[in-house]
Amino acid sequence: ALAGLEPNGARTLYLRRANDGVLRAIPGSTNARNPFFSRDGRWLAFFRGSQIFKAAVEGQEGVALVTDAGPGRTSWSRRDELVQSDGRVIVVR
C-alpha cells in the first residue's frame, strides 16, 4: 500500500500486488493516512480525519469502523480487533 497524489492534489491510497506491479486506487481513500493491513492480508485499514476505515484489498470502498479514533498507533490483532496505543480495543466486523 502506498499514498499517491491525484491530479487535483488529493492524496489517495493505492495497492500494488507484487505479482503484477499495477497500481490500483482504493475507493474511498481520499485524504487517507497511516494504512495498515489485517493479519490475513485481505483488508487494509486507514485513518481519514479522526475516523478509521477498512477496505477490502480486492477493491471495495472503505467502510467506517470508528468515528473518534484516538491519537497514536493502531494495529490489527489476531482476534480481528483494532488495538490502539491508548489501550482502546475496537472489534472489526
Backbone as JSON Lines, residues from 0, in Angstrom:
{"i":0,"aa":"A","n":[0.86,-1.18,0.0],"ca":[0.0,0.0,0.0],"c":[0.89,1.23,0.0]}
{"i":1,"aa":"L","n":[0.47,2.24,-0.72],"ca":[1.22,3.48,-0.75],"c":[0.28,4.64,-1.04]}
{"i":2,"aa":"A","n":[0.7,5.83,-0.69],"ca":[-0.09,7.03,-0.93],"c":[0.42,7.72,-2.18]}
{"i":3,"aa":"G","n":[-0.49,8.25,-2.96],"ca":[-0.13,9.0,-4.15],"c":[-1.02,10.21,-4.29]}
{"i":4,"aa":"L","n":[-0.62,11.14,-5.13],"ca":[-1.4,12.35,-5.35],"c":[-2.21,12.24,-6.63]}
{"i":5,"aa":"E","n":[-3.48,12.6,-6.53],"ca":[-4.36,12.69,-7.69],"c":[-4.06,13.98,-8.45]}
{"i":6,"aa":"P","n":[-4.5,14.11,-9.71],"ca":[-4.29,15.35,-10.46],"c":[-4.83,16.6,-9.75]}
{"i":7,"aa":"N","n":[-5.88,16.42,-8.92],"ca":[-6.45,17.57,-8.2],"c":[-5.71,17.89,-6.9]}
{"i":8,"aa":"G","n":[-4.64,17.11,-6.6],"ca":[-3.84,17.36,-5.42],"c":[-4.25,16.56,-4.2]}
{"i":9,"aa":"A","n":[-5.35,15.81,-4.29],"ca":[-5.79,15.0,-3.15],"c":[-4.9,13.76,-3.02]}
{"i":10,"aa":"R","n":[-4.63,13.38,-1.78],"ca":[-3.85,12.17,-1.5],"c":[-4.81,10.98,-1.5]}
{"i":11,"aa":"T","n":[-4.42,9.9,-2.2],"ca":[-5.22,8.68,-2.29],"c":[-4.32,7.48,-2.03]}
{"i":12,"aa":"L","n":[-4.88,6.44,-1.42],"ca":[-4.12,5.21,-1.2],"c":[-4.23,4.29,-2.41]}
{"i":13,"aa":"Y","n":[-3.14,3.62,-2.7],"ca":[-3.07,2.66,-3.8],"c":[-2.52,1.34,-3.29]}
{"i":14,"aa":"L","n":[-2.92,0.27,-3.95],"ca":[-2.35,-1.05,-3.69],"c":[-1.61,-1.5,-4.93]}
{"i":15,"aa":"R","n":[-0.5,-2.19,-4.71],"ca":[0.24,-2.79,-5.81],"c":[0.59,-4.2,-5.4]}
{"i":16,"aa":"R","n":[0.14,-5.15,-6.17],"ca":[0.47,-6.55,-5.91],"c":[1.87,-6.84,-6.44]}
{"i":17,"aa":"A","n":[2.58,-7.67,-5.74],"ca":[3.95,-8.0,-6.13],"c":[3.99,-8.75,-7.46]}
{"i":18,"aa":"N","n":[2.94,-9.5,-7.78],"ca":[2.99,-10.33,-8.98],"c":[2.63,-9.61,-10.27]}
{"i":19,"aa":"D","n":[2.04,-8.4,-10.2],"ca":[1.74,-7.7,-11.46],"c":[2.22,-6.25,-11.5]}
{"i":20,"aa":"G","n":[2.49,-5.64,-10.36],"ca":[3.04,-4.29,-10.33],"c":[2.09,-3.17,-10.71]}
{"i":21,"aa":"V","n":[0.81,-3.47,-10.92],"ca":[-0.17,-2.46,-11.32],"c":[-0.7,-1.74,-10.09]}
{"i":22,"aa":"L","n":[-0.72,-0.41,-10.13],"ca":[-1.28,0.38,-9.04],"c":[-2.79,0.47,-9.19]}
{"i":23,"aa":"R","n":[-3.51,0.19,-8.1],"ca":[-4.96,0.28,-8.09],"c":[-5.38,1.2,-6.94]}
{"i":24,"aa":"A","n":[-6.14,2.24,-7.27],"ca":[-6.63,3.16,-6.24],"c":[-7.65,2.44,-5.35]}
{"i":25,"aa":"I","n":[-7.62,2.72,-4.07],"ca":[-8.59,2.17,-3.13],"c":[-9.76,3.14,-3.06]}
{"i":26,"aa":"P","n":[-10.95,2.72,-3.51],"ca":[-12.1,3.63,-3.47],"c":[-12.37,4.13,-2.06]}
{"i":27,"aa":"G","n":[-12.67,5.41,-1.94],"ca":[-12.99,5.99,-0.63],"c":[-11.8,6.31,0.23]}
{"i":28,"aa":"S","n":[-10.58,6.31,-0.36],"ca":[-9.39,6.57,0.45],"c":[-8.81,7.98,0.25]}
{"i":29,"aa":"T","n":[-9.6,8.89,-0.28],"ca":[-9.13,10.26,-0.46],"c":[-8.76,10.86,0.89]}
{"i":30,"aa":"N","n":[-7.6,11.46,0.95],"ca":[-7.04,12.08,2.16],"c":[-6.81,11.08,3.29]}
{"i":31,"aa":"A","n":[-6.58,9.82,2.95],"ca":[-6.29,8.8,3.95],"c":[-4.82,8.87,4.36]}
{"i":32,"aa":"R","n":[-4.54,8.31,5.54],"ca":[-3.16,8.27,6.04],"c":[-2.97,7.03,6.9]}
{"i":33,"aa":"N","n":[-1.74,6.69,7.15],"ca":[-1.34,5.59,8.05],"c":[-2.04,4.27,7.76]}
{"i":34,"aa":"P","n":[-1.91,3.74,6.54],"ca":[-2.55,2.45,6.25],"c":[-1.85,1.29,6.95]}
{"i":35,"aa":"F","n":[-2.63,0.25,7.28],"ca":[-2.06,-0.98,7.83],"c":[-2.97,-2.14,7.46]}
{"i":36,"aa":"F","n":[-2.36,-3.32,7.26],"ca":[-3.07,-4.49,6.79],"c":[-3.6,-5.34,7.95]}
{"i":37,"aa":"S","n":[-4.69,-6.08,7.65],"ca":[-5.15,-7.11,8.58],"c":[-4.13,-8.24,8.57]}
{"i":38,"aa":"R","n":[-4.16,-9.06,9.57],"ca":[-3.18,-10.16,9.67],"c":[-3.26,-11.11,8.49]}
{"i":39,"aa":"D","n":[-4.47,-11.32,7.92],"ca":[-4.6,-12.24,6.8],"c":[-4.35,-11.56,5.44]}
{"i":40,"aa":"G","n":[-4.12,-10.24,5.46],"ca":[-3.82,-9.51,4.23],"c":[-5.01,-9.23,3.34]}
{"i":41,"aa":"R","n":[-6.21,-9.54,3.8],"ca":[-7.41,-9.33,2.98],"c":[-7.99,-7.93,3.13]}
{"i":42,"aa":"W","n":[-7.62,-7.21,4.17],"ca":[-8.18,-5.89,4.45],"c":[-7.06,-4.88,4.66]}
{"i":43,"aa":"L","n":[-7.36,-3.65,4.34],"ca":[-6.46,-2.54,4.61],"c":[-7.25,-1.55,5.45]}
{"i":44,"aa":"A","n":[-6.71,-1.17,6.58],"ca":[-7.34,-0.14,7.41],"c":[-6.53,1.14,7.24]}
{"i":45,"aa":"F","n":[-7.2,2.27,7.4],"ca":[-6.52,3.56,7.26],"c":[-7.3,4.63,8.02]}
{"i":46,"aa":"F","n":[-6.61,5.68,8.33],"ca":[-7.21,6.84,9.01],"c":[-7.62,7.87,7.97]}
{"i":47,"aa":"R","n":[-8.75,8.51,8.21],"ca":[-9.17,9.68,7.44],"c":[-9.8,10.62,8.44]}
{"i":48,"aa":"G","n":[-9.11,11.72,8.72],"ca":[-9.53,12.6,9.79],"c":[-9.43,11.85,11.11]}
{"i":49,"aa":"S","n":[-10.49,11.87,11.91],"ca":[-10.48,11.15,13.19],"c":[-11.18,9.79,13.07]}
{"i":50,"aa":"Q","n":[-11.4,9.32,11.84],"ca":[-12.07,8.05,11.62],"c":[-11.08,6.99,11.17]}
{"i":51,"aa":"I","n":[-11.41,5.72,11.46],"ca":[-10.67,4.59,10.92],"c":[-11.61,3.85,9.97]}
{"i":52,"aa":"F","n":[-11.11,3.57,8.78],"ca":[-11.87,2.85,7.76],"c":[-11.19,1.52,7.48]}
{"i":53,"aa":"K","n":[-11.95,0.58,6.91],"ca":[-11.35,-0.64,6.37],"c":[-11.86,-0.8,4.95]}
{"i":54,"aa":"A","n":[-11.0,-1.33,4.09],"ca":[-11.36,-1.59,2.7],"c":[-10.8,-2.95,2.31]}
{"i":55,"aa":"A","n":[-11.57,-3.7,1.53],"ca":[-11.1,-4.99,1.06],"c":[-9.98,-4.77,0.04]}
{"i":56,"aa":"V","n":[-8.96,-5.57,0.12],"ca":[-7.84,-5.48,-0.81],"c":[-8.32,-5.71,-2.24]}
{"i":57,"aa":"E","n":[-9.43,-6.41,-2.4],"ca":[-9.98,-6.69,-3.73],"c":[-10.62,-5.47,-4.36]}
{"i":58,"aa":"G","n":[-10.68,-4.33,-3.66],"ca":[-11.12,-3.1,-4.3],"c":[-12.44,-2.52,-3.87]}
{"i":59,"aa":"Q","n":[-13.08,-3.05,-2.83],"ca":[-14.33,-2.46,-2.37],"c":[-14.06,-1.17,-1.61]}
{"i":60,"aa":"E","n":[-15.02,-0.27,-1.64],"ca":[-14.87,1.02,-0.98],"c":[-14.73,0.88,0.53]}
{"i":61,"aa":"G","n":[-13.98,1.81,1.12],"ca":[-13.76,1.79,2.56],"c":[-15.03,1.99,3.36]}
{"i":62,"aa":"V","n":[-15.11,1.31,4.49],"ca":[-16.25,1.38,5.4],"c":[-15.74,1.93,6.73]}
{"i":63,"aa":"A","n":[-16.44,2.9,7.3],"ca":[-16.01,3.48,8.58],"c":[-16.19,2.46,9.7]}
{"i":64,"aa":"L","n":[-15.14,2.3,10.52],"ca":[-15.19,1.42,11.68],"c":[-15.3,2.21,12.97]}
{"i":65,"aa":"V","n":[-14.6,3.34,13.02],"ca":[-14.53,4.15,14.23],"c":[-14.63,5.61,13.8]}
{"i":66,"aa":"T","n":[-15.46,6.37,14.5],"ca":[-15.62,7.77,14.14],"c":[-14.78,8.71,14.99]}
{"i":67,"aa":"D","n":[-14.24,8.21,16.1],"ca":[-13.48,9.07,17.01],"c":[-12.17,8.4,17.43]}
{"i":68,"aa":"A","n":[-11.38,8.02,16.47],"ca":[-10.12,7.33,16.76],"c":[-9.18,8.25,17.53]}
{"i":69,"aa":"G","n":[-8.57,7.71,18.53],"ca":[-7.62,8.48,19.32],"c":[-6.29,8.6,18.62]}
{"i":70,"aa":"P","n":[-5.44,9.48,19.11],"ca":[-4.1,9.62,18.52],"c":[-3.24,8.4,18.86]}
{"i":71,"aa":"G","n":[-2.2,8.23,18.15],"ca":[-1.27,7.13,18.44],"c":[-1.38,6.01,17.43]}
{"i":72,"aa":"R","n":[-0.7,4.95,17.73],"ca":[-0.63,3.8,16.82],"c":[-1.82,2.87,16.99]}
{"i":73,"aa":"T","n":[-2.14,2.19,15.89],"ca":[-3.2,1.18,15.9],"c":[-2.68,-0.04,15.16]}
{"i":74,"aa":"S","n":[-3.0,-1.22,15.67],"ca":[-2.62,-2.46,15.0],"c":[-3.82,-3.39,14.95]}
{"i":75,"aa":"W","n":[-3.77,-4.37,14.03],"ca":[-4.85,-5.32,13.82],"c":[-4.46,-6.62,14.5]}
{"i":76,"aa":"S","n":[-5.23,-7.03,15.5],"ca":[-4.87,-8.23,16.28],"c":[-5.32,-9.51,15.58]}
{"i":77,"aa":"R","n":[-4.87,-10.62,16.1],"ca":[-5.27,-11.94,15.57],"c":[-6.74,-12.24,15.8]}
{"i":78,"aa":"R","n":[-7.34,-11.55,16.75],"ca":[-8.76,-11.77,17.06],"c":[-9.67,-10.8,16.31]}
{"i":79,"aa":"D","n":[-9.18,-10.21,15.22],"ca":[-9.92,-9.22,14.44],"c":[-10.38,-8.04,15.29]}
{"i":80,"aa":"E","n":[-9.44,-7.5,16.02],"ca":[-9.67,-6.29,16.8],"c":[-8.61,-5.28,16.42]}
{"i":81,"aa":"L","n":[-8.98,-4.02,16.43],"ca":[-8.0,-2.95,16.29],"c":[-7.61,-2.54,17.69]}
{"i":82,"aa":"V","n":[-6.33,-2.54,17.96],"ca":[-5.83,-2.2,19.28],"c":[-5.05,-0.9,19.16]}
{"i":83,"aa":"Q","n":[-5.51,0.11,19.89],"ca":[-4.85,1.41,19.83],"c":[-3.86,1.54,20.98]}
{"i":84,"aa":"S","n":[-2.87,2.4,20.77],"ca":[-1.8,2.55,21.76],"c":[-2.31,3.08,23.1]}
{"i":85,"aa":"D","n":[-3.49,3.7,23.12],"ca":[-4.05,4.18,24.39],"c":[-4.81,3.07,25.13]}
{"i":86,"aa":"G","n":[-4.79,1.83,24.57],"ca":[-5.44,0.7,25.21],"c":[-6.84,0.4,24.71]}
{"i":87,"aa":"R","n":[-7.4,1.25,23.9],"ca":[-8.74,1.02,23.39],"c":[-8.73,-0.13,22.39]}
{"i":88,"aa":"V","n":[-9.74,-0.98,22.46],"ca":[-9.88,-2.12,21.56],"c":[-11.18,-1.95,20.77]}
{"i":89,"aa":"I","n":[-11.1,-2.11,19.45],"ca":[-12.25,-1.95,18.57],"c":[-12.46,-3.26,17.84]}
{"i":90,"aa":"V","n":[-13.62,-3.87,17.98],"ca":[-13.92,-5.13,17.28],"c":[-14.24,-4.81,15.83]}
{"i":91,"aa":"V","n":[-13.59,-5.56,14.92],"ca":[-13.79,-5.36,13.49],"c":[-14.82,-6.37,13.01]}
{"i":92,"aa":"R","n":[-15.8,-5.89,12.31],"ca":[-16.84,-6.77,11.76],"c":[-16.85,-6.67,10.26]}
